[in-house]
XYZ file of C-alpha atoms in Angstrom:
252
model
C 17.889 -3.439 21.253
C 14.224 -4.364 18.843
C 13.335 -0.508 18.455
C 9.813 -0.279 17.641
C 7.301 3.266 16.312
C 3.906 2.474 16.548
C 1.678 5.446 15.020
C -1.924 5.697 17.286
C -0.949 4.092 20.452
C -4.388 3.705 20.963
C -7.384 0.426 22.409
C -5.149 -2.099 20.179
C -1.595 -0.189 19.751
C -1.027 0.441 23.710
C -1.793 -3.491 24.426
C 0.891 -3.917 21.745
C 3.474 -1.576 23.554
C 2.838 -3.075 26.900
C 3.070 -7.168 25.123
C 6.296 -5.749 23.765
C 7.966 -3.918 26.449
C 7.885 -6.696 28.799
C 9.346 -7.950 26.417
C 12.458 -5.897 26.697
C 11.480 -3.700 23.397
C 11.514 -0.415 23.546
C 8.291 1.506 22.132
C 7.525 5.252 20.965
C 4.242 5.735 20.313
C 3.587 8.636 18.250
C 0.338 10.091 18.437
C -0.953 13.787 16.277
C 0.456 15.319 19.650
C 3.426 14.049 19.020
C 6.305 17.319 17.087
C 6.796 16.102 13.522
C 11.177 15.966 14.702
C 10.704 14.225 17.430
C 8.517 11.445 15.318
C 11.546 11.516 12.479
C 14.369 11.241 14.880
C 12.455 8.071 16.435
C 12.038 6.616 13.214
C 15.551 6.923 12.629
C 16.385 4.243 15.551
C 13.592 2.049 14.700
C 13.718 -1.723 14.150
C 9.645 -1.842 13.680
C 7.295 0.431 12.761
C 3.544 0.099 12.838
C 0.600 2.280 11.930
C -2.736 1.404 13.653
C -4.267 5.517 12.335
C -7.168 4.658 10.115
C -7.580 7.116 7.060
C -9.219 10.380 7.250
C -10.986 11.967 4.532
C -8.069 13.381 3.328
C -6.519 9.456 3.212
C -4.141 8.297 5.320
C -2.594 10.669 7.070
C 0.889 8.815 7.692
C 2.555 7.534 4.150
C 2.058 11.325 2.705
C 3.703 12.585 6.595
C 6.727 10.128 7.249
C 6.862 7.876 4.378
C 10.080 7.910 3.193
C 11.725 7.762 6.862
C 9.143 5.100 7.910
C 10.686 2.983 5.150
C 13.525 2.497 5.397
C 12.695 0.535 8.475
C 13.115 -3.080 7.945
C 9.568 -4.471 9.515
C 6.318 -2.385 8.407
C 3.735 -3.009 8.971
C 0.050 -1.856 8.927
C -4.195 -2.021 10.538
C -6.389 -2.242 8.676
C -9.857 -4.131 8.660
C -12.044 -6.955 6.631
C -14.520 -3.947 5.863
C -12.282 -3.629 2.354
C -14.081 -6.209 0.643
C -17.470 -5.501 1.413
C -20.483 -6.926 1.482
C -20.435 -10.350 0.257
C -23.856 -11.782 0.984
C -22.362 -13.643 3.229
C -19.956 -15.265 1.726
C -15.992 -16.679 2.588
C -13.082 -14.019 1.569
C -9.055 -14.835 2.171
C -6.655 -12.435 1.147
C -6.844 -12.833 -2.727
C -10.865 -11.437 -2.543
C -11.233 -8.529 -4.471
C -12.003 -5.732 -2.661
C -14.370 -2.770 -2.833
C -18.139 -1.028 -1.323
C -18.079 1.969 0.849
C -14.988 2.622 2.389
C -13.121 4.188 -0.730
C -10.040 5.656 1.518
C -9.389 2.260 3.560
C -9.043 0.167 0.474
C -6.821 3.273 -0.639
C -4.504 3.253 3.003
C -4.674 -0.893 2.033
C -3.302 -1.730 -0.889
C -0.748 1.581 0.020
C 0.952 0.382 2.810
C 1.025 -2.938 0.937
C 2.632 -1.503 -1.862
C 5.317 -0.043 0.523
C 6.240 -4.000 1.592
C 4.172 -3.886 4.248
C 2.131 -6.428 6.267
C -1.211 -5.231 6.481
C -3.298 -7.179 9.139
C -6.933 -6.538 7.967
C -9.594 -6.632 11.560
C -13.271 -6.977 11.516
C -14.920 -6.306 14.735
C -12.172 -5.552 18.209
C -13.439 -6.546 21.390
C -11.621 -6.952 24.508
C -11.167 -6.072 28.705
C -13.294 -2.425 28.561
C -14.586 -2.733 25.410
C -17.425 -5.648 24.485
C -21.100 -6.914 24.163
C -21.016 -7.627 27.905
C -20.278 -3.488 28.315
C -23.072 -2.890 26.117
C -25.942 -5.832 27.285
C -24.822 -4.515 31.275
C -25.853 -0.921 29.363
C -28.895 -2.099 28.149
C -27.288 -0.961 24.971
C -27.318 -3.895 23.800
C -29.862 -5.065 20.670
C -31.106 -7.603 18.910
C -32.004 -7.297 15.449
C -34.371 -9.306 13.353
C -31.577 -9.765 10.505
C -31.976 -13.686 8.716
C -28.600 -14.965 7.651
C -26.812 -12.335 8.005
C -23.158 -13.512 10.653
C -20.050 -11.357 11.479
C -16.435 -11.712 11.778
C -14.715 -10.290 15.609
C -10.950 -10.867 16.998
C -9.762 -10.277 20.374
C -7.728 -7.789 20.668
C -4.989 -10.097 22.263
C -5.668 -11.700 19.294
C -4.489 -8.794 17.366
C -1.315 -9.605 19.661
C -0.678 -12.271 18.643
C -1.196 -12.283 14.990
C 1.330 -8.893 14.759
C 4.109 -10.789 17.149
C 4.027 -13.907 15.007
C 4.614 -12.136 11.621
C 7.513 -9.834 13.420
C 8.514 -13.111 13.730
C 8.064 -15.520 10.889
C 6.347 -14.251 8.005
C 6.854 -12.589 4.778
C 5.021 -9.426 4.101
C 2.019 -9.107 2.557
C -2.039 -9.638 3.949
C -3.306 -10.846 6.402
C -6.655 -11.988 8.018
C -6.663 -11.612 11.517
C -10.362 -12.480 12.815
C -11.700 -15.290 14.715
C -12.139 -19.356 13.431
C -16.362 -18.811 13.816
C -18.467 -15.693 11.567
C -21.477 -15.548 13.128
C -25.022 -13.320 13.988
C -24.929 -10.567 16.474
C -27.995 -11.752 18.326
C -25.701 -14.353 19.265
C -23.366 -12.900 21.040
C -25.886 -10.751 22.410
C -27.886 -14.088 23.633
C -24.580 -16.068 24.926
C -23.557 -13.146 26.257
C -27.092 -12.658 28.780
C -26.496 -15.946 29.383
C -22.607 -15.752 31.049
C -24.493 -12.039 33.113
C -27.439 -12.991 33.362
C -29.512 -10.801 31.987
C -33.101 -11.156 30.215
C -32.836 -11.454 27.011
C -33.667 -8.268 24.456
C -36.754 -8.490 22.355
C -36.220 -9.519 18.261
C -36.151 -5.874 16.764
C -36.579 -4.765 13.818
C -33.599 -2.333 12.108
C -36.399 0.356 11.597
C -37.227 0.367 15.248
C -34.309 1.323 16.928
C -32.618 4.763 16.484
C -29.355 3.580 15.232
C -26.130 5.852 13.926
C -25.711 6.015 9.876
C -22.331 4.395 10.636
C -24.649 1.760 12.770
C -26.753 0.422 10.068
C -23.927 0.842 7.406
C -23.001 -2.561 9.737
C -25.481 -3.607 9.447
C -25.464 -3.537 5.809
C -22.793 -5.878 4.750
C -22.818 -9.426 5.561
C -19.063 -11.642 5.202
C -17.518 -14.715 6.535
C -13.232 -13.828 6.415
C -11.116 -16.896 5.902
C -7.678 -16.529 7.766
C -5.844 -20.429 7.200
C -2.931 -17.679 5.980
C -2.037 -16.382 8.875
C -2.267 -19.603 10.051
C -0.149 -20.394 8.016
C 3.056 -18.914 7.225
C 2.461 -17.314 10.753
C 1.784 -20.116 12.611
C -0.772 -18.156 14.455
C -4.103 -19.163 16.186
C -6.021 -17.728 18.475
C -6.225 -17.491 21.760
C -10.060 -16.575 21.086
C -11.329 -19.115 17.841
C -14.752 -18.116 18.861
C -16.706 -15.267 20.728
C -17.940 -17.970 23.500
C -14.557 -18.502 24.466
C -13.459 -14.710 24.650
C -17.227 -13.157 25.974
C -16.526 -16.011 29.322
C -12.643 -14.976 29.656
C -13.655 -11.499 29.398
C -16.088 -12.533 32.492
């Protein structure tokens, strides 16, 4: 029986677990509250290991604790972030691009998992049921921001699941960008979402006019387009939602 040890059963991990369990997989979900001996016992029987746990202040928390045991699994995966590319001023980046920017801990974790032969999936902003622009629009929390030329990539949670499952079935170990096909300004999502919901489009404002958190301001300080051709070529993966339009319309 295929058996996945899943570190971090959060939003994406839980949906992946449900997808695999429907196909007869056994999934052992390991959280921060799981005793060490139980986690190690599960790893001793794992055919696949995946971590969705982001690095903390002290770096990646999983490899130092379980690296010796999880290395024995035939298949290892890790969910990373396209934030490791930093700000590219809107230029396209693929998996061969240099890493940099403000995420030293994320870069170190990304490289550490790649070094042990994991499939490292670099992800942009994740959206899906209950976690999308639509919820912020309904709550009156979405903004249009005056940042000409700035674009972002994003990925529907079900397309992450599709990419991970494709990498389980075929393709070598390595780094894969899982992103949609159409990088777009955040304002486009706001305007399209308002059209879907029949809401008025919020006014255009500058960053200084909004009370944004430091994390949100940092998000808007970066501008990049992420290429996904490697995952398509080596994994046979294709996004179900190639742009925000298909993804948001399906959520409505």
